[in-house]
């Protein structure tokens, strides 16, 4: 949530949902979240993906992107 608020500081996050976990490789997994952000009276979906190592749960990357309508 903090990452989305940092990217959209003036907007309100109205909802979020955990989309699940994918196994990327034997050493890496990806968790995805969908946030609904209200911007100028219109809602937009923002997807956050977090990649981490399976063995020690070490953070690898984080991506924030707007979903296609």
Short mmCIF file of N, CA and C in Angstrom, two decimals:
data_model
loop_
_atom_site.label_atom_id
_atom_site.label_comp_id
_atom_site.label_asym_id
_atom_site.label_seq_id
_atom_site.Cartn_x
_atom_site.Cartn_y
_atom_site.Cartn_z
N UNK A 1 0.84 -1.18 0.00
CA UNK A 1 0.00 0.00 0.00
C UNK A 1 0.89 1.25 0.00
N UNK A 2 1.95 1.24 0.75
CA UNK A 2 2.83 2.42 0.84
C UNK A 2 3.45 2.75 -0.51
N UNK A 3 3.77 1.73 -1.29
CA UNK A 3 4.36 1.95 -2.61
C UNK A 3 3.37 2.64 -3.53
N UNK A 4 2.13 2.21 -3.53
CA UNK A 4 1.10 2.82 -4.37
C UNK A 4 0.86 4.26 -3.93
N UNK A 5 0.80 4.51 -2.63
CA UNK A 5 0.60 5.87 -2.12
C UNK A 5 1.79 6.77 -2.49
N UNK A 6 2.99 6.20 -2.56
CA UNK A 6 4.15 6.99 -2.96
C UNK A 6 4.07 7.38 -4.43
N UNK A 7 3.56 6.49 -5.28
CA UNK A 7 3.42 6.77 -6.71
C UNK A 7 2.21 7.64 -7.01
N UNK A 8 1.20 7.58 -6.17
CA UNK A 8 -0.04 8.35 -6.34
C UNK A 8 -0.35 9.12 -5.06
N UNK A 9 0.49 10.08 -4.69
CA UNK A 9 0.35 10.73 -3.38
C UNK A 9 -0.92 11.54 -3.19
N UNK A 10 -1.46 12.10 -4.24
CA UNK A 10 -2.65 12.93 -4.12
C UNK A 10 -3.94 12.15 -4.33
N UNK A 11 -3.84 10.86 -4.63
CA UNK A 11 -5.01 10.06 -4.96
C UNK A 11 -5.37 9.15 -3.78
N UNK A 12 -6.61 8.65 -3.77
CA UNK A 12 -7.01 7.75 -2.71
C UNK A 12 -7.06 6.32 -3.23
N UNK A 13 -6.55 5.40 -2.43
CA UNK A 13 -6.61 3.98 -2.74
C UNK A 13 -7.93 3.48 -2.14
N UNK A 14 -8.85 3.04 -3.01
CA UNK A 14 -10.18 2.68 -2.53
C UNK A 14 -10.36 1.19 -2.26
N UNK A 15 -9.48 0.36 -2.84
CA UNK A 15 -9.63 -1.09 -2.66
C UNK A 15 -8.34 -1.77 -3.08
N UNK A 16 -8.11 -2.98 -2.57
CA UNK A 16 -6.99 -3.78 -3.06
C UNK A 16 -7.34 -5.25 -2.94
N UNK A 17 -6.61 -6.06 -3.72
CA UNK A 17 -6.86 -7.50 -3.72
C UNK A 17 -5.55 -8.22 -4.00
N UNK A 18 -5.31 -9.30 -3.26
CA UNK A 18 -4.16 -10.16 -3.51
C UNK A 18 -4.50 -11.06 -4.69
N UNK A 19 -3.70 -11.00 -5.75
CA UNK A 19 -3.98 -11.77 -6.95
C UNK A 19 -3.35 -13.16 -6.94
N UNK A 20 -2.37 -13.36 -6.08
CA UNK A 20 -1.79 -14.69 -5.97
C UNK A 20 -0.28 -14.72 -6.16
N UNK A 21 0.24 -15.93 -6.13
CA UNK A 21 1.68 -16.17 -6.22
C UNK A 21 1.96 -17.06 -7.42
N UNK A 22 3.02 -16.72 -8.16
CA UNK A 22 3.47 -17.52 -9.30
C UNK A 22 4.89 -17.96 -9.04
N UNK A 23 5.19 -19.16 -9.45
CA UNK A 23 6.56 -19.65 -9.37
C UNK A 23 7.24 -19.26 -10.67
N UNK A 24 8.25 -18.42 -10.60
CA UNK A 24 8.97 -17.94 -11.77
C UNK A 24 10.07 -18.92 -12.17
N UNK A 25 10.76 -19.45 -11.19
CA UNK A 25 11.81 -20.44 -11.40
C UNK A 25 11.96 -21.23 -10.11
N UNK A 26 12.91 -22.14 -10.06
CA UNK A 26 13.13 -22.92 -8.84
C UNK A 26 13.57 -22.03 -7.67
N UNK A 27 14.15 -20.88 -7.99
CA UNK A 27 14.65 -19.99 -6.95
C UNK A 27 13.84 -18.71 -6.77
N UNK A 28 12.81 -18.48 -7.60
CA UNK A 28 12.13 -17.19 -7.55
C UNK A 28 10.61 -17.34 -7.65
N UNK A 29 9.91 -16.53 -6.84
CA UNK A 29 8.45 -16.47 -6.87
C UNK A 29 8.01 -15.03 -7.02
N UNK A 30 6.76 -14.84 -7.47
CA UNK A 30 6.22 -13.51 -7.68
C UNK A 30 4.84 -13.41 -7.05
N UNK A 31 4.64 -12.40 -6.19
CA UNK A 31 3.33 -12.10 -5.62
C UNK A 31 2.78 -10.89 -6.34
N UNK A 32 1.46 -10.91 -6.63
CA UNK A 32 0.81 -9.81 -7.33
C UNK A 32 -0.37 -9.27 -6.53
N UNK A 33 -0.53 -7.95 -6.59
CA UNK A 33 -1.62 -7.26 -5.90
C UNK A 33 -2.26 -6.28 -6.87
N UNK A 34 -3.57 -6.12 -6.77
CA UNK A 34 -4.29 -5.13 -7.57
C UNK A 34 -4.86 -4.08 -6.64
N UNK A 35 -4.57 -2.82 -6.93
CA UNK A 35 -5.08 -1.69 -6.15
C UNK A 35 -6.00 -0.88 -7.04
N UNK A 36 -7.07 -0.35 -6.48
CA UNK A 36 -7.96 0.56 -7.19
C UNK A 36 -7.66 1.97 -6.65
N UNK A 37 -7.23 2.83 -7.57
CA UNK A 37 -6.85 4.20 -7.21
C UNK A 37 -7.86 5.14 -7.86
N UNK A 38 -8.38 6.07 -7.09
CA UNK A 38 -9.33 7.05 -7.62
C UNK A 38 -8.55 8.32 -7.95
N UNK A 39 -8.52 8.66 -9.25
CA UNK A 39 -7.77 9.82 -9.72
C UNK A 39 -8.69 10.70 -10.55
N UNK A 40 -8.85 11.94 -10.14
CA UNK A 40 -9.74 12.89 -10.82
C UNK A 40 -11.15 12.33 -10.99
N UNK A 41 -11.64 11.64 -9.97
CA UNK A 41 -12.99 11.09 -10.00
C UNK A 41 -13.14 9.79 -10.77
N UNK A 42 -12.06 9.32 -11.38
CA UNK A 42 -12.10 8.07 -12.15
C UNK A 42 -11.25 7.02 -11.47
N UNK A 43 -11.74 5.78 -11.49
CA UNK A 43 -10.98 4.68 -10.89
C UNK A 43 -10.04 4.07 -11.91
N UNK A 44 -8.85 3.73 -11.46
CA UNK A 44 -7.90 3.01 -12.31
C UNK A 44 -7.30 1.88 -11.51
N UNK A 45 -6.96 0.80 -12.20
CA UNK A 45 -6.35 -0.36 -11.55
C UNK A 45 -4.83 -0.26 -11.66
N UNK A 46 -4.18 -0.49 -10.54
CA UNK A 46 -2.73 -0.47 -10.47
C UNK A 46 -2.29 -1.84 -9.98
N UNK A 47 -1.38 -2.46 -10.73
CA UNK A 47 -0.88 -3.79 -10.38
C UNK A 47 0.53 -3.64 -9.80
N UNK A 48 0.75 -4.27 -8.65
CA UNK A 48 2.06 -4.29 -8.02
C UNK A 48 2.54 -5.74 -8.01
N UNK A 49 3.73 -5.96 -8.57
CA UNK A 49 4.32 -7.30 -8.55
C UNK A 49 5.64 -7.25 -7.78
N UNK A 50 5.79 -8.23 -6.91
CA UNK A 50 6.99 -8.32 -6.07
C UNK A 50 7.64 -9.67 -6.30
N UNK A 51 8.88 -9.65 -6.75
CA UNK A 51 9.64 -10.88 -6.95
C UNK A 51 10.58 -11.08 -5.76
N UNK A 52 10.67 -12.34 -5.31
CA UNK A 52 11.57 -12.65 -4.19
C UNK A 52 12.13 -14.05 -4.35
N UNK A 53 13.28 -14.27 -3.72
CA UNK A 53 13.92 -15.59 -3.75
C UNK A 53 13.20 -16.53 -2.81
N UNK A 54 12.97 -17.74 -3.28
CA UNK A 54 12.25 -18.75 -2.50
C UNK A 54 13.05 -19.20 -1.28
N UNK A 55 14.33 -19.43 -1.47
CA UNK A 55 15.18 -20.01 -0.44
C UNK A 55 15.21 -19.19 0.85
N UNK A 56 15.39 -17.88 0.72
CA UNK A 56 15.54 -17.05 1.92
C UNK A 56 14.56 -15.86 1.95
N UNK A 57 13.60 -15.86 1.02
CA UNK A 57 12.57 -14.82 0.92
C UNK A 57 13.19 -13.43 0.73
N UNK A 58 14.35 -13.37 0.09
CA UNK A 58 15.02 -12.10 -0.15
C UNK A 58 14.36 -11.37 -1.32
N UNK A 59 14.11 -10.10 -1.12
CA UNK A 59 13.51 -9.23 -2.12
C UNK A 59 14.39 -9.14 -3.36
N UNK A 60 13.76 -9.25 -4.56
CA UNK A 60 14.50 -9.10 -5.81
C UNK A 60 14.04 -7.82 -6.55
N UNK A 61 12.74 -7.68 -6.76
CA UNK A 61 12.26 -6.51 -7.48
C UNK A 61 10.81 -6.19 -7.14
N UNK A 62 10.43 -4.96 -7.46
CA UNK A 62 9.07 -4.50 -7.26
C UNK A 62 8.70 -3.64 -8.46
N UNK A 63 7.54 -3.93 -9.07
CA UNK A 63 7.09 -3.18 -10.24
C UNK A 63 5.66 -2.68 -9.97
N UNK A 64 5.44 -1.39 -10.26
CA UNK A 64 4.12 -0.79 -10.15
C UNK A 64 3.72 -0.35 -11.56
N UNK A 65 2.56 -0.83 -12.04
CA UNK A 65 2.11 -0.44 -13.37
C UNK A 65 0.61 -0.34 -13.42
N UNK A 66 0.13 0.57 -14.26
CA UNK A 66 -1.31 0.70 -14.45
C UNK A 66 -1.79 -0.40 -15.37
N UNK A 67 -2.92 -1.03 -15.00
CA UNK A 67 -3.50 -2.09 -15.81
C UNK A 67 -4.24 -1.47 -16.98
N UNK A 68 -4.29 -2.19 -18.09
CA UNK A 68 -5.05 -1.73 -19.24
C UNK A 68 -6.54 -1.76 -18.91
N UNK A 69 -7.28 -0.77 -19.37
CA UNK A 69 -8.72 -0.73 -19.06
C UNK A 69 -9.49 -1.88 -19.68
#
